The first five atom37 places (N, CA, C, CB, O) and aatype in JSON, in Angstrom:
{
  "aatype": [20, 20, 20, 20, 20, 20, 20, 20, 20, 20, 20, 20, 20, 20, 20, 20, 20, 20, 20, 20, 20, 20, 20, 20, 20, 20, 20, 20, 20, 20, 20, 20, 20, 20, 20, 20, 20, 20, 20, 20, 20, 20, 20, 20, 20, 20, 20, 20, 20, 20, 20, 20, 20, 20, 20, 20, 20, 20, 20, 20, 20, 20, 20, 20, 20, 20, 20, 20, 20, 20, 20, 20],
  "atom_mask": [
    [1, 1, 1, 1, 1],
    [1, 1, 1, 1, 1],
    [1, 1, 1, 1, 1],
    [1, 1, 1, 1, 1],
    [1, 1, 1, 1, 1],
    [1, 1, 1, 1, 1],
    [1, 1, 1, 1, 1],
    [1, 1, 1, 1, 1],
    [1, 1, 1, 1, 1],
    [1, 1, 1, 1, 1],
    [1, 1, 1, 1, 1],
    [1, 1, 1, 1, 1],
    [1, 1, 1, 1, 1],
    [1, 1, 1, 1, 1],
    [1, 1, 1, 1, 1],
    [1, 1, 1, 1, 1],
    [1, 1, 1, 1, 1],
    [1, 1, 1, 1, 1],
    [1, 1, 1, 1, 1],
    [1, 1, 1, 1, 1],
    [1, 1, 1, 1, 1],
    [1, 1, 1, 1, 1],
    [1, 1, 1, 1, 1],
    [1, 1, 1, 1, 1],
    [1, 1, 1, 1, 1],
    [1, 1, 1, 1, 1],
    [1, 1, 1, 1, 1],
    [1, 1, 1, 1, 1],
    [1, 1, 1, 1, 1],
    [1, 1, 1, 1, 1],
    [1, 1, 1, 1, 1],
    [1, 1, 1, 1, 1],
    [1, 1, 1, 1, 1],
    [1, 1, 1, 1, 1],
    [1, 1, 1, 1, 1],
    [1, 1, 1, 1, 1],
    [1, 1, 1, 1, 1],
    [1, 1, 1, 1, 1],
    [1, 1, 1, 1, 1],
    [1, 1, 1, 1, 1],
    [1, 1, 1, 1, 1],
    [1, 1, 1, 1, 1],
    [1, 1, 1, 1, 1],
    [1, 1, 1, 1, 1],
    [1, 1, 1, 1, 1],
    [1, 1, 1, 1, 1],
    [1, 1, 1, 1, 1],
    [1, 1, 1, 1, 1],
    [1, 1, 1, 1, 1],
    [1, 1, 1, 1, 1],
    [1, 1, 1, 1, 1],
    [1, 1, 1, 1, 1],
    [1, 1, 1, 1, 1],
    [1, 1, 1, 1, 1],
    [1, 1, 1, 1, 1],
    [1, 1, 1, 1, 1],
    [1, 1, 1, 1, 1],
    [1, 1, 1, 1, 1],
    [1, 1, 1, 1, 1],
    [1, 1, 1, 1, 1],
    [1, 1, 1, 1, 1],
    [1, 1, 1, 1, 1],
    [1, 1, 1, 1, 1],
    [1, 1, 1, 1, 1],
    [1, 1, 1, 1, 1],
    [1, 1, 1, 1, 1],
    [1, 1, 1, 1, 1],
    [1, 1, 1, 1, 1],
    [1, 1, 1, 1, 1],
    [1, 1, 1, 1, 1],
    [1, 1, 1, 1, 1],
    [1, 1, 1, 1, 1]
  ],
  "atom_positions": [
    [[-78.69, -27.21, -189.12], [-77.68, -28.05, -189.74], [-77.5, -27.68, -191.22], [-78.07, -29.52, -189.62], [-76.38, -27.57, -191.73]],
    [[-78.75, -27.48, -191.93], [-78.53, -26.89, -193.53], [-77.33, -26.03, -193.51], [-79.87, -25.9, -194.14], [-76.3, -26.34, -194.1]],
    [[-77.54, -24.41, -192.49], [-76.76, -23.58, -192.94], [-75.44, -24.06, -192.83], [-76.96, -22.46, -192.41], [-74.53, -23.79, -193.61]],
    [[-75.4, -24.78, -191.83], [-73.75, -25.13, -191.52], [-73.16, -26.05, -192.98], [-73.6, -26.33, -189.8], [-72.1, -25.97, -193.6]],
    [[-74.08, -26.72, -193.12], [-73.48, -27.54, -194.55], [-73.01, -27.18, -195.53], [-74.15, -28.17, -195.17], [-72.19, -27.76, -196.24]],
    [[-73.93, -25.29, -195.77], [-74.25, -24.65, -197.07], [-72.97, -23.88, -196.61], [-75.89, -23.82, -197.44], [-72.3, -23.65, -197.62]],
    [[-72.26, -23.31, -195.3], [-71.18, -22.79, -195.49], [-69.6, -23.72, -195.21], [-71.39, -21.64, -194.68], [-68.51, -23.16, -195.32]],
    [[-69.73, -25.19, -194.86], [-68.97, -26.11, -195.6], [-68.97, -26.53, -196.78], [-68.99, -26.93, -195.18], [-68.05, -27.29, -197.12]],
    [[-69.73, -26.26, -197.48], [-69.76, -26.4, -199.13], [-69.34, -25.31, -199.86], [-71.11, -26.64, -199.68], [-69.03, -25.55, -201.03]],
    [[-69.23, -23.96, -199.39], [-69.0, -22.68, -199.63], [-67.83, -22.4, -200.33], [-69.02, -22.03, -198.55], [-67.87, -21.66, -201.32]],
    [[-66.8, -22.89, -199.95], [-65.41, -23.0, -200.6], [-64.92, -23.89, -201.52], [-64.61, -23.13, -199.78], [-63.87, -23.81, -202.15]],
    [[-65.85, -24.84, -201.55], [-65.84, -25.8, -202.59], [-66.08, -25.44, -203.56], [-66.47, -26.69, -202.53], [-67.23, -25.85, -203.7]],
    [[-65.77, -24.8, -204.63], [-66.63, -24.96, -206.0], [-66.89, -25.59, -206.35], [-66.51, -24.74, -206.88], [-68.02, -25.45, -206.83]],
    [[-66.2, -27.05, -206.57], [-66.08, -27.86, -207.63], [-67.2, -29.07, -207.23], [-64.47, -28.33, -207.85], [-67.51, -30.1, -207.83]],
    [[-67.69, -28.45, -205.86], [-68.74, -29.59, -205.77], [-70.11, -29.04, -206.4], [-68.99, -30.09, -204.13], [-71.12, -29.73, -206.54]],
    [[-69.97, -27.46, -206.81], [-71.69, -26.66, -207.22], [-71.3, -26.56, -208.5], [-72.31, -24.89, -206.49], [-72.07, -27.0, -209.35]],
    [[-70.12, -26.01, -208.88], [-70.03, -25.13, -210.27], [-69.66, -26.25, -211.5], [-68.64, -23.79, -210.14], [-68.8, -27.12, -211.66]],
    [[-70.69, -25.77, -212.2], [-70.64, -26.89, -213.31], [-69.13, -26.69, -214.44], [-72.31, -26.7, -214.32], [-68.71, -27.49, -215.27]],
    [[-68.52, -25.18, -214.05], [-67.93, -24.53, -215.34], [-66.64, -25.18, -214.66], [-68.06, -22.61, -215.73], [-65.65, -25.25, -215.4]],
    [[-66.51, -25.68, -213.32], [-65.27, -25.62, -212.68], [-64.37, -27.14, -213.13], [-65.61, -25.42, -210.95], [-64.76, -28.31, -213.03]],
    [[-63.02, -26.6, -213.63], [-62.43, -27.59, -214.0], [-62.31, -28.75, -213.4], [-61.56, -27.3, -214.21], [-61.41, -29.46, -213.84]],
    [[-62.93, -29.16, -212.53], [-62.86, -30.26, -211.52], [-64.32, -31.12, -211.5], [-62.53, -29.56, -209.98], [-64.69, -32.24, -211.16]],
    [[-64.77, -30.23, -211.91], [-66.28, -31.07, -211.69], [-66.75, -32.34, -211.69], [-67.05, -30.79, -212.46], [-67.52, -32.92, -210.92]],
    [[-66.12, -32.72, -212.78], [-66.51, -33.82, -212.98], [-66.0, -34.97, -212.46], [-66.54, -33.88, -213.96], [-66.46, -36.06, -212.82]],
    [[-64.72, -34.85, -211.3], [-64.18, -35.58, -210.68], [-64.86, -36.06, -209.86], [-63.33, -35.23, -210.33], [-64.85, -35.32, -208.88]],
    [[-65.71, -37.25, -209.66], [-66.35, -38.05, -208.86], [-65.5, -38.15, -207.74], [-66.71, -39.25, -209.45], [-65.86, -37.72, -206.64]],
    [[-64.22, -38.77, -207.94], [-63.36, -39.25, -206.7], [-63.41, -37.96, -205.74], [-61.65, -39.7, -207.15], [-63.8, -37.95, -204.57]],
    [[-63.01, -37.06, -206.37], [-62.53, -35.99, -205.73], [-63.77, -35.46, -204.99], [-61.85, -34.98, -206.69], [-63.61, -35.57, -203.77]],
    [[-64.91, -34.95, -205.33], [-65.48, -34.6, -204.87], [-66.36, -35.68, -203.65], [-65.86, -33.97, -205.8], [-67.24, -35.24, -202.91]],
    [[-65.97, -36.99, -203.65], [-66.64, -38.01, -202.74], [-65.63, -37.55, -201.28], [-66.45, -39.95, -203.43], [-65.85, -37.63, -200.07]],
    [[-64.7, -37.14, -201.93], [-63.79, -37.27, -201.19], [-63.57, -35.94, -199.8], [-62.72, -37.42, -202.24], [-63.14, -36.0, -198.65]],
    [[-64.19, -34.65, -200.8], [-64.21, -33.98, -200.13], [-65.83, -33.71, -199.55], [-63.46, -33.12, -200.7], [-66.01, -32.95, -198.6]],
    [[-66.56, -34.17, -199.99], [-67.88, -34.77, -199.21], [-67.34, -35.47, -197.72], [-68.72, -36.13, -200.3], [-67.47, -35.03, -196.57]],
    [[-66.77, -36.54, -198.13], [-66.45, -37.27, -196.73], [-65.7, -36.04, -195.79], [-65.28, -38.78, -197.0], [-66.0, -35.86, -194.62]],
    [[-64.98, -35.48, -196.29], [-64.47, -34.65, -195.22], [-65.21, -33.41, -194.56], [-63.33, -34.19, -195.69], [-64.93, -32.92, -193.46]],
    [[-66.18, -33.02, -195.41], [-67.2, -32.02, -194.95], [-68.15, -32.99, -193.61], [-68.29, -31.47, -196.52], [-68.31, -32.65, -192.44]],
    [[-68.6, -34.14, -194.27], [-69.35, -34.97, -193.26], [-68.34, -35.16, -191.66], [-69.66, -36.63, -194.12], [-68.79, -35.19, -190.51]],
    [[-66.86, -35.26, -192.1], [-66.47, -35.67, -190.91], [-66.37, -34.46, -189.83], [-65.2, -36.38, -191.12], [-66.45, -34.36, -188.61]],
    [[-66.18, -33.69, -190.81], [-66.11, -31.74, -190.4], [-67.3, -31.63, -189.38], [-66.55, -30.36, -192.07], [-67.1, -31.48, -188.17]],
    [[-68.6, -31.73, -189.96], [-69.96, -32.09, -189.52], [-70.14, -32.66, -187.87], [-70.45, -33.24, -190.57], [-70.74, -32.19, -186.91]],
    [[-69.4, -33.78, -188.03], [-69.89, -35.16, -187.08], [-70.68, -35.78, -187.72], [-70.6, -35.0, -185.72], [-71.2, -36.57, -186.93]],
    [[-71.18, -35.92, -188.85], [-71.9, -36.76, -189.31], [-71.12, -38.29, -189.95], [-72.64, -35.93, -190.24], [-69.96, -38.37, -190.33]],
    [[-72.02, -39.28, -189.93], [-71.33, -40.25, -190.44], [-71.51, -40.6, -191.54], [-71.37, -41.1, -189.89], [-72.61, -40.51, -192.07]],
    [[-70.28, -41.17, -192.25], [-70.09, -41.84, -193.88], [-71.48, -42.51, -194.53], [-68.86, -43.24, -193.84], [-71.61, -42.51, -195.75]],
    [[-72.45, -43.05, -193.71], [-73.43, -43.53, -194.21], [-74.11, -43.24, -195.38], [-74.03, -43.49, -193.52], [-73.94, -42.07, -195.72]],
    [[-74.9, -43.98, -196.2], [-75.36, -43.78, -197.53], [-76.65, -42.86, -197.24], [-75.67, -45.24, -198.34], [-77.13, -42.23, -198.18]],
    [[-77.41, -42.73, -195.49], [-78.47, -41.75, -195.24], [-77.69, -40.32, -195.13], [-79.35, -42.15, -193.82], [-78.32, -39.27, -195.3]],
    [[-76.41, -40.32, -194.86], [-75.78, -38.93, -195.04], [-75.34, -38.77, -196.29], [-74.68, -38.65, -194.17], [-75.3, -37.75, -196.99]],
    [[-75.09, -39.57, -196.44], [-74.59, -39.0, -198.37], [-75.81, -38.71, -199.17], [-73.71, -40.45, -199.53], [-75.82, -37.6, -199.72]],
    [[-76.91, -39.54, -199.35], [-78.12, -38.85, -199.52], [-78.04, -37.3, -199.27], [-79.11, -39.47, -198.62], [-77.8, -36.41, -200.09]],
    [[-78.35, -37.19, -197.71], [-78.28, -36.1, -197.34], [-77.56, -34.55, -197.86], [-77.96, -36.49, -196.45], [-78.0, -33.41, -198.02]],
    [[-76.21, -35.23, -198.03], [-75.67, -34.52, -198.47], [-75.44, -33.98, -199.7], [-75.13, -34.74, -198.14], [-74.8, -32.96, -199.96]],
    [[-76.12, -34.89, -200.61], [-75.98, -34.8, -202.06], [-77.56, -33.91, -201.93], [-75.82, -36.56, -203.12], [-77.87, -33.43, -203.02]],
    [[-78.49, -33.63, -200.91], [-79.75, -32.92, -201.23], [-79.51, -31.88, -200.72], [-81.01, -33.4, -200.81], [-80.29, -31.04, -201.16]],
    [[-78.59, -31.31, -199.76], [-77.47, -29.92, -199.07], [-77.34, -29.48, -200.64], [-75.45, -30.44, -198.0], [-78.03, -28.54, -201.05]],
    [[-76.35, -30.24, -201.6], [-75.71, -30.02, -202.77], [-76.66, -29.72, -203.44], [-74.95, -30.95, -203.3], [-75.88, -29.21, -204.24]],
    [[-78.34, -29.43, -204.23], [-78.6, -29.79, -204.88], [-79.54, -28.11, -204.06], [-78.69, -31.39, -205.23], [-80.19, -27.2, -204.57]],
    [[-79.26, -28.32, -203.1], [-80.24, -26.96, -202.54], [-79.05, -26.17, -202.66], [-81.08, -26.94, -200.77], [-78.77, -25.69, -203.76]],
    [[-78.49, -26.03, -201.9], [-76.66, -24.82, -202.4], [-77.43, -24.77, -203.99], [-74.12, -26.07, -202.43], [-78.59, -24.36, -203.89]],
    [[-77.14, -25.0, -204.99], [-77.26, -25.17, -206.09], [-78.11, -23.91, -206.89], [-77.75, -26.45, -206.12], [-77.94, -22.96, -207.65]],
    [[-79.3, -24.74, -206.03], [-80.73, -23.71, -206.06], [-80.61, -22.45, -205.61], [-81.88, -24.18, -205.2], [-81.02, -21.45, -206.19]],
    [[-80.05, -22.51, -204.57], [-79.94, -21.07, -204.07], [-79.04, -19.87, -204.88], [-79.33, -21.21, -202.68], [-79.21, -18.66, -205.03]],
    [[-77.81, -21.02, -205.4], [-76.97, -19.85, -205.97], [-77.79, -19.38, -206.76], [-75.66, -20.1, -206.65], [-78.11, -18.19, -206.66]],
    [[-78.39, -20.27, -207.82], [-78.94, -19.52, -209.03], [-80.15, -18.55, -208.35], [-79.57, -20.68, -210.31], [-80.25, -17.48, -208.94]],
    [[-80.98, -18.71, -207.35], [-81.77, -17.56, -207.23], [-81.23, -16.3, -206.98], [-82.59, -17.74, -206.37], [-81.61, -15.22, -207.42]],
    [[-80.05, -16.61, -206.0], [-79.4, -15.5, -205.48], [-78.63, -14.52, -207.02], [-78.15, -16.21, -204.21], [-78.33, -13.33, -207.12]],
    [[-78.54, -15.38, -207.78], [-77.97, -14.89, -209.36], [-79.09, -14.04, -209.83], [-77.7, -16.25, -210.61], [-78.99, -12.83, -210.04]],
    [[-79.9, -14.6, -209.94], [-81.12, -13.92, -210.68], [-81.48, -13.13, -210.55], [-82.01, -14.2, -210.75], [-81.7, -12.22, -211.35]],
    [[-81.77, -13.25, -208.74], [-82.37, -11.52, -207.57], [-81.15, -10.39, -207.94], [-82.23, -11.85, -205.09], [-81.22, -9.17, -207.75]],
    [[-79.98, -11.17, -208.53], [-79.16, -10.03, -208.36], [-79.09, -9.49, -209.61], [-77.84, -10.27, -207.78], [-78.52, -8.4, -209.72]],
    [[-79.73, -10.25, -211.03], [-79.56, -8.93, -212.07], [-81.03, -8.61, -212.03], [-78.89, -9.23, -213.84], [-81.25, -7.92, -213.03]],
    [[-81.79, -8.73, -211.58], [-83.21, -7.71, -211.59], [-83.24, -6.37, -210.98], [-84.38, -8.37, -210.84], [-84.27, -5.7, -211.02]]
  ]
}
């Protein structure tokens, strides 16, 4: 289920990238949360949004390692 999340989040920037002009749009990005979840089958619940905000937070992690491995 991770990977599938990590490549519904994939096209999103604006839910990882801090630089992205959108970021900071709460609405927006709840919004397209809900639609990744519905994408999913998962439900609106506050144990999936959890969830999903810890998908977000690992995506996150990963980019930056994957950044790092790549200028060494």
């Amino acid at each position: 289920m991770e990977e599938q999340i990590i490549e519904a989040v994939r096209p999103h920037l604006l839910l990882y990238d801090t630089n992205h002009s959108d970021y900071m749009k709460s609405k927006l990005k709840k919004e397209i949360w809900s639609a990744i979840a519905k994408g999913l089958n998962l439900s609106n619940g506050k144990y999936h949004e959890h969830n999903l905000f810890r998908m977000q937070t690992m995506y996150k992690k990963r980019l930056e390692v994957n950044r790092t491995d790549n200028f060494i």
